[in-house]
Amino acid sequence: MKKGSWFVLFLIYSILGFIISLQFRSNMSTKKEKSASVLNTERLLAQVEQEKKTQTELKAEIEQNRKKIEEYLKSYIELNDDRKLKDLWTALYDAKLKAGFTDVEGPGLVIKLDDAPSKKSDDPLLSIIHDADIQIILNELKKAGAQAISINGERIVATSEQLCAGPTIRINKEVYSVPYRINVIGPPDDLYYSLMMSERVILMRKQGIRITVGRSNKVLVEQYKKDPTKLISRLEVIGL
Amino acid sequence: MKIARNIAITVVCIILGVMVAWQYKSINYNQNAMSYQNKRAEGLMEEVIRLQKNNADLRTQLQKLQNDVRLYESAKAGSDEASKTLLEQLKTARIFAGFYDVKGKGIIITVESNIYTVLEDDILALVNELRAAGAQAISVNDERITAMTEIRDAPPYTMINKVPVTAPFTIKAIGDPEQLENSLKMISGVVENLQEFLKITIKKSDDISIPKVREDGSVIKIDLLNPVSQ
């Protein structure tokens, strides 16, 4: 009996020792690896911030240069009183307005969309906004006679995609997260009723997705800001 | 003495049990925390690459503009340069808005009703997928898809640019044919989902023509748009 219990105690203490050393090692290794991956994440975060800053700077500089050229052309045309150039200028003004290359203002709606507050809906998939929701809302606005639309400042042009990527949505190859702000110019009453009577919008509101709509006579829709030549590079014009 | 020893062994066993359970949980937790960190880093990496690509594009755009500015500043630019610049911008804007017939490589999708009839949301989803895959011009039954083109169910028709069209729908898109096809045929992608109810065929082509949009003010309206003075 005495011998047996000695053996049991020996066994228990060796297991205890083994476990303590295992735990110690596990903690040590995760601490080391964790700190390495945290460091990595921090470095990447800094890099993202840096690239974003560069992007803002580049955009500002592009805008500045674009304005400069516009000024030169304008003053040149005024100085020289060239009929042909003046006609060209007018045609360009009209084409830019139709293509979405001009900041425009007009009557319309400002629509804000946000995911449902957490725990309001049973199914988390139903409580967030999907690309199809945005597509359907845009289509409703177009049916009602929308003339210009932007989402979070991205002008909607013929090739603008709305693509879900996790909790974010990609528009004109830029990624945005909630809340989404849709600015639309068009007949405000028609836009409002087309939006509110849409089955999809009614369903979205039932799921708890927050939709607020404001009317205004001066809704601003920003111009398409990227290089348009990249988006027509594969198109060969017939008969020109 | 015997009882005391039994109690001692029992206590040690209890401590041992608690420790084993605690250790198990601790190791699991540590592993989870690590995989979360790794996932986060992966997402950030993608974001950095996307931003870098974007900034490279912006730099080339800026360089082009700076060259133009230099040309004008040197006052060498005369009437010819001015009209050349204006004409170029005009052409770009008009192609972009959809005012020219265009041709190029791309794909043709046909969509027919099968178990269900084709609805506006189905066409919207396909058009959006094509846009995401880099399509530069799209038409549905020869109606050009512009920035403000609506797709509306009006049984037995579907209205596109206020023109009634019916199934079968032929969706044409100009872009990189491979990229367009791959994106559409993705597993559990748009086409696979729709194919449960509709008949969809996809064909690549090197010669796709897409007509321009009517320019009579019925599709692209600008009467409510007031340009903001820059």
XYZ file of C-alpha atoms in Angstrom:
470
model
C 0.000 0.000 0.000
C 2.705 2.386 0.972
C 4.693 1.548 -2.111
C 1.607 1.928 -4.348
C 0.740 5.390 -3.111
C 4.340 6.522 -3.556
C 4.052 5.506 -7.140
C 0.779 7.416 -7.581
C 2.250 10.544 -6.055
C 5.309 10.259 -8.275
C 3.084 9.980 -11.329
C 0.931 12.981 -10.363
C 3.890 15.209 -9.651
C 5.614 14.339 -12.898
C 2.442 15.156 -14.878
C 2.123 18.419 -12.962
C 5.699 19.352 -13.769
C 5.244 18.480 -17.413
C 2.100 20.584 -17.688
C 3.651 23.599 -16.003
C 6.595 23.562 -18.354
C 4.286 23.096 -21.382
C 2.110 26.029 -20.364
C 5.157 28.173 -19.758
C 6.517 27.397 -23.211
C 3.186 27.994 -24.939
C 2.832 31.388 -23.292
C 6.397 32.327 -24.119
C 6.097 31.373 -27.769
C 2.779 33.151 -28.340
C 4.078 36.231 -26.597
C 7.030 36.296 -28.933
C 5.017 35.535 -32.102
C 2.161 37.784 -31.077
C 4.432 40.720 -30.619
C 5.960 40.038 -34.036
C 2.567 39.955 -35.795
C 1.328 42.989 -33.870
C 4.425 44.800 -35.024
C 3.723 43.670 -38.575
C 0.135 44.934 -38.379
C 1.263 48.269 -37.024
C 3.811 48.637 -39.787
C 1.148 47.856 -42.432
C -1.278 50.295 -40.844
C 1.346 53.020 -41.036
C 1.960 52.132 -44.670
C -1.759 52.375 -45.483
C -1.881 55.801 -43.848
C 1.171 56.905 -45.809
C -0.262 55.746 -49.160
C -3.562 57.448 -48.384
C -1.751 60.680 -47.664
C 0.150 60.423 -50.950
C -3.131 59.783 -52.725
C -4.711 62.951 -51.334
C -1.665 64.972 -52.295
C -1.591 63.571 -55.833
C -5.294 64.211 -56.300
C -4.929 67.815 -55.160
C -2.007 68.345 -57.516
C -3.896 66.832 -60.463
C -6.847 69.098 -59.751
C -4.549 72.126 -59.639
C -2.926 71.295 -62.973
C -6.259 70.588 -64.602
C -7.513 74.013 -63.551
C -4.351 75.657 -64.837
C -4.825 74.155 -68.304
C -8.462 75.160 -68.298
C -7.467 78.739 -67.443
C -4.866 78.858 -70.220
C -7.305 77.586 -72.786
C -9.997 79.966 -71.629
C -7.797 83.049 -71.721
C -6.283 81.974 -75.035
C -9.703 81.683 -76.622
C -10.804 85.039 -75.211
C -7.635 86.776 -76.344
C -7.632 85.434 -79.860
C -11.353 85.532 -80.512
C -11.112 82.368 -82.583
C -14.533 81.254 -83.799
C -13.571 77.627 -84.314
C -12.034 77.339 -80.846
C -15.044 78.967 -79.237
C -17.362 76.426 -80.838
C -15.093 73.630 -79.672
C -15.148 75.047 -76.149
C -18.942 75.075 -76.105
C -19.141 71.516 -77.435
C -16.650 70.351 -74.817
C -18.611 72.038 -72.032
C -21.745 70.181 -73.111
C -19.955 66.826 -73.500
C -18.299 67.121 -70.094
C -21.626 67.842 -68.456
C -23.136 64.729 -70.060
C -20.120 62.511 -69.337
C -20.011 63.422 -65.638
C -16.772 65.447 -65.745
C -18.310 68.488 -64.045
C -19.338 69.145 -60.435
C -23.068 69.830 -60.634
C -25.769 71.114 -58.324
C -29.511 70.768 -58.547
C -32.740 69.675 -56.855
C -32.800 66.127 -55.504
C -32.204 63.889 -52.516
C -29.442 63.062 -50.084
C -29.850 59.450 -48.945
C -27.929 58.003 -46.021
C -27.665 54.231 -45.550
C -26.299 52.467 -42.509
C -26.257 48.853 -41.338
C -28.822 47.771 -38.762
C -27.775 48.372 -35.152
C -26.257 45.143 -33.836
C -28.604 42.578 -32.265
C -31.640 44.124 -33.919
C -31.812 41.355 -36.499
C -31.505 37.618 -35.939
C -29.525 37.029 -39.110
C -26.382 39.170 -39.316
C -26.353 38.721 -43.126
C -29.688 40.515 -43.386
C -28.677 43.392 -41.162
C -25.877 44.678 -43.410
C -26.066 46.479 -46.753
C -25.092 44.426 -49.816
C -24.015 45.393 -53.320
C -27.367 44.215 -54.716
C -29.159 46.636 -52.348
C -27.169 49.558 -53.719
C -27.658 48.419 -57.336
C -31.405 48.178 -56.838
C -31.610 51.570 -55.126
C -29.608 53.185 -57.949
C -31.884 51.523 -60.524
C -34.976 52.861 -58.730
C -33.499 56.365 -58.823
C -32.665 56.017 -62.533
C -36.228 54.832 -63.251
C -37.494 57.995 -61.570
C -35.428 60.239 -63.825
C -32.164 60.752 -61.948
C -29.721 62.914 -63.914
C -26.599 62.613 -61.775
C -25.681 60.331 -58.850
C -22.693 60.004 -56.552
C -21.998 57.621 -53.671
C -19.625 58.911 -50.985
C -18.316 61.377 -53.575
C -17.762 58.775 -56.327
C -19.644 59.845 -59.442
C -21.702 57.020 -60.941
C -20.685 56.625 -64.597
C -21.597 53.915 -67.123
C -18.856 51.590 -65.893
C -19.230 52.159 -62.128
C -19.392 48.844 -60.286
C -20.869 48.298 -56.839
C -19.114 45.294 -55.389
C -19.310 43.827 -51.904
C -16.001 42.971 -50.301
C -16.727 41.923 -46.747
C -18.197 44.832 -44.807
C -17.149 47.330 -47.486
C -18.313 48.240 -50.988
C -16.113 48.981 -53.992
C -17.187 51.819 -56.279
C -15.027 53.069 -59.172
C -12.293 50.771 -57.781
C -12.295 52.695 -54.470
C -13.356 50.982 -51.258
C -15.904 52.538 -48.896
C -17.555 51.377 -45.694
C -20.819 52.392 -44.018
C -22.449 54.837 -43.759
C -23.072 55.331 -47.464
C -24.206 58.742 -48.680
C -26.005 58.803 -52.032
C -26.409 62.252 -53.598
C -28.854 62.323 -56.501
C -30.124 65.123 -58.727
C -33.526 64.700 -60.369
C -37.221 65.450 -59.770
C -37.297 65.145 -55.930
C -40.888 63.849 -55.594
C -40.461 61.151 -58.224
C -37.132 60.099 -56.722
C -38.611 59.971 -53.216
C -41.632 57.849 -54.096
C -39.706 55.525 -56.381
C -37.236 54.913 -53.563
C -39.760 54.497 -50.745
C -42.147 52.264 -52.705
C -39.365 49.926 -53.775
C -39.966 46.433 -52.383
C -36.293 46.072 -51.636
C -36.147 49.311 -49.645
C -39.249 48.334 -47.649
C -37.605 44.991 -46.883
C -34.317 46.634 -45.928
C -36.084 48.941 -43.477
C -37.892 45.960 -41.979
C -34.508 44.314 -41.324
C -33.516 47.396 -39.355
C -31.199 48.965 -41.938
C -31.160 52.689 -41.305
C -32.235 54.781 -44.304
C -32.646 58.531 -43.973
C -33.693 60.719 -46.878
C -33.341 64.492 -47.093
C -34.657 66.722 -49.880
C -32.767 69.744 -51.067
C -32.784 72.203 -53.937
C -29.014 72.272 -53.938
C -27.678 68.739 -53.933
C -24.032 68.581 -54.953
C -22.888 65.710 -57.179
C -19.137 65.602 -57.621
C -17.404 65.025 -60.962
C -15.714 61.802 -62.031
C -12.186 62.395 -60.776
C -10.122 59.605 -62.333
C -8.302 59.453 -65.653
C -11.100 58.641 -68.145
C -8.734 57.539 -70.925
C -8.090 54.318 -68.971
C -11.755 53.413 -69.218
C -12.040 53.755 -72.997
C -8.706 52.203 -73.994
C -10.318 49.095 -75.505
C -12.994 50.921 -77.457
C -12.477 51.498 -81.156
C -14.830 54.168 -82.458
C -16.754 53.093 -85.552
C -16.967 55.636 -88.346
C -14.854 58.485 -87.048
C -2.748 9.082 8.550
C -4.345 7.096 5.771
C -7.257 9.547 5.554
C -4.916 12.530 5.488
C -2.980 11.009 2.627
C -6.165 10.267 0.699
C -7.305 13.859 1.150
C -3.912 15.108 -0.013
C -4.054 12.993 -3.155
C -7.625 14.113 -3.864
C -6.648 17.789 -3.551
C -3.652 17.330 -5.810
C -5.842 15.531 -8.370
C -8.387 18.370 -8.334
C -5.657 20.959 -8.853
C -4.260 18.861 -11.646
C -7.673 18.643 -13.364
C -8.241 22.373 -13.142
C -4.785 23.021 -14.535
C -5.261 20.698 -17.488
C -8.560 22.376 -18.409
C -7.089 25.846 -17.970
C -4.083 24.993 -20.092
C -6.265 23.589 -22.847
C -8.295 26.775 -22.993
C -5.256 28.985 -22.795
C -3.494 27.287 -25.712
C -6.642 27.424 -27.812
C -7.065 31.112 -27.049
C -3.471 31.888 -27.910
C -3.815 30.143 -31.248
C -7.031 32.001 -32.098
C -5.495 35.343 -31.244
C -2.588 34.603 -33.536
C -4.711 33.609 -36.517
C -6.803 36.754 -36.071
C -3.665 38.881 -36.170
C -2.482 37.092 -39.304
C -5.825 37.591 -41.054
C -5.792 41.268 -40.211
C -2.279 41.629 -41.599
C -3.328 39.903 -44.829
C -6.227 42.322 -45.335
C -3.951 45.278 -44.714
C -1.416 43.931 -47.176
C -4.069 43.824 -49.905
C -5.114 47.378 -49.045
C -1.515 48.589 -49.345
C -1.092 46.939 -52.764
C -4.359 48.425 -54.024
C -3.379 51.907 -52.854
C 0.078 51.625 -54.378
C -1.391 50.665 -57.762
C -3.852 53.521 -57.509
C -1.115 56.026 -56.709
C 0.997 54.821 -59.643
C -1.963 55.560 -61.952
C -2.384 58.987 -60.384
C 1.305 59.756 -60.906
C 1.142 59.028 -64.655
C -2.014 61.123 -64.897
C -0.267 63.979 -63.119
C 2.799 63.720 -65.330
C 0.679 64.050 -68.476
C -1.008 67.149 -67.094
C 2.294 68.685 -66.008
C 3.684 68.248 -69.512
C 0.645 70.031 -70.936
C 1.000 72.862 -68.431
C 4.668 73.290 -69.363
C 3.712 73.483 -73.018
C 1.203 76.239 -72.349
C 3.504 78.110 -69.986
C 6.263 78.266 -72.543
C 3.701 80.122 -74.674
C 4.665 77.929 -77.584
C 1.180 76.578 -77.698
C -0.770 78.295 -80.409
C -4.155 77.825 -81.950
C -3.228 74.370 -83.224
C -2.208 73.020 -79.829
C -5.236 74.540 -78.178
C -7.644 73.041 -80.652
C -5.823 69.706 -80.515
C -6.174 69.569 -76.738
C -9.817 70.580 -76.891
C -10.624 68.040 -79.612
C -8.934 65.270 -77.671
C -10.868 66.107 -74.510
C -14.083 66.360 -76.486
C -13.580 62.935 -78.052
C -12.754 61.340 -74.695
C -15.819 62.855 -73.035
C -18.140 61.795 -75.852
C -16.837 58.209 -76.011
C -17.098 58.042 -72.222
C -20.703 59.265 -72.262
C -21.629 56.655 -74.895
C -22.238 58.902 -77.913
C -20.243 56.815 -80.419
C -20.739 53.345 -81.873
C -17.761 51.326 -80.659
C -16.216 47.935 -81.349
C -13.614 45.709 -79.735
C -12.957 42.355 -78.081
C -15.272 41.073 -75.403
C -18.051 38.638 -74.610
C -21.687 38.016 -75.518
C -24.096 36.646 -72.914
C -27.548 35.370 -73.774
C -30.135 35.036 -71.033
C -33.407 33.159 -71.490
C -36.243 32.382 -69.145
C -36.235 28.811 -67.913
C -37.892 27.983 -64.600
C -38.430 31.667 -63.928
C -38.731 34.641 -66.237
C -35.801 37.029 -66.464
C -36.280 39.981 -64.108
C -34.660 43.413 -63.942
C -32.596 42.415 -60.904
C -31.033 39.509 -62.852
C -29.920 41.818 -65.656
C -28.681 44.375 -63.116
C -26.573 41.718 -61.395
C -25.014 40.570 -64.687
C -24.302 44.134 -65.836
C -22.738 44.959 -62.481
C -20.521 41.871 -62.632
C -19.335 42.931 -66.102
C -18.539 46.427 -64.795
C -16.574 44.967 -61.878
C -14.584 42.838 -64.356
C -13.538 45.952 -66.274
C -16.086 46.159 -69.100
C -15.746 49.489 -70.940
C -18.975 49.433 -72.946
C -22.116 47.352 -72.356
C -25.392 46.943 -74.241
C -28.528 44.906 -73.587
C -30.489 44.017 -76.728
C -28.554 46.808 -78.471
C -29.589 49.437 -75.919
C -26.384 51.089 -74.671
C -26.000 50.996 -70.891
C -25.116 54.561 -69.863
C -24.583 56.055 -66.413
C -28.292 56.815 -66.019
C -29.805 53.852 -67.914
C -32.708 52.255 -66.043
C -33.824 48.613 -66.301
C -37.513 48.246 -65.521
C -39.839 45.234 -65.483
C -43.017 46.065 -67.401
C -44.436 42.636 -68.271
C -44.405 41.366 -70.963
C -41.569 43.797 -71.679
C -38.451 45.064 -69.980
C -37.843 48.781 -70.467
C -34.270 49.892 -71.076
C -33.574 53.532 -71.961
C -37.392 53.783 -72.143
C -37.394 51.267 -75.026
C -39.348 48.003 -74.604
C -37.255 44.861 -75.146
C -38.037 41.187 -74.508
C -36.245 37.905 -73.736
C -34.014 36.344 -74.918
C -31.640 39.051 -73.750
C -28.319 39.552 -75.467
C -25.812 41.348 -73.267
C -22.668 42.490 -75.063
C -19.590 43.838 -73.308
C -16.253 45.130 -74.583
C -13.266 44.484 -72.335
C -10.646 41.813 -71.663
C -12.521 38.648 -72.808
C -10.636 36.342 -70.427
C -11.183 38.537 -67.428
C -14.865 39.044 -68.217
C -15.465 35.318 -68.688
C -13.517 34.278 -65.586
C -15.325 36.764 -63.436
C -18.742 35.601 -64.649
C -17.971 31.886 -64.389
C -16.545 32.164 -60.873
C -17.695 29.370 -58.541
C -20.851 30.463 -56.682
C -20.661 33.658 -58.733
C -23.529 35.528 -60.363
C -23.955 33.195 -63.347
C -23.874 30.006 -61.303
C -26.565 31.382 -59.020
C -28.789 32.544 -61.874
C -28.299 29.338 -63.864
C -30.500 27.494 -61.402
C -33.478 29.343 -62.809
C -32.424 30.793 -66.170
C -30.693 29.594 -69.309
C -27.430 31.478 -69.720
C -24.746 31.059 -72.374
C -21.445 32.927 -72.558
C -19.368 33.344 -75.703
C -16.097 35.194 -76.233
C -15.710 37.229 -79.414
C -13.026 39.362 -81.041
C -15.473 41.488 -82.921
C -18.218 43.033 -80.851
C -20.052 46.163 -81.925
C -22.006 48.210 -79.426
C -24.299 50.990 -80.629
C -24.329 54.524 -79.263
C -27.054 55.954 -77.088
C -29.731 58.208 -78.579
C -28.694 61.824 -78.170
C -32.118 63.462 -78.343
C -32.278 64.348 -74.653
C -34.577 61.430 -73.806
C -31.942 59.224 -72.146
C -29.213 61.587 -70.978
C -30.957 64.579 -69.483
C -29.111 67.583 -68.115
C -31.852 70.190 -67.622
C -31.640 69.998 -63.807
C -27.843 70.032 -63.661
C -26.215 73.351 -62.836
C -22.432 73.250 -63.177
C -20.678 74.458 -60.048
C -18.299 77.246 -61.044
C -14.759 76.034 -60.517
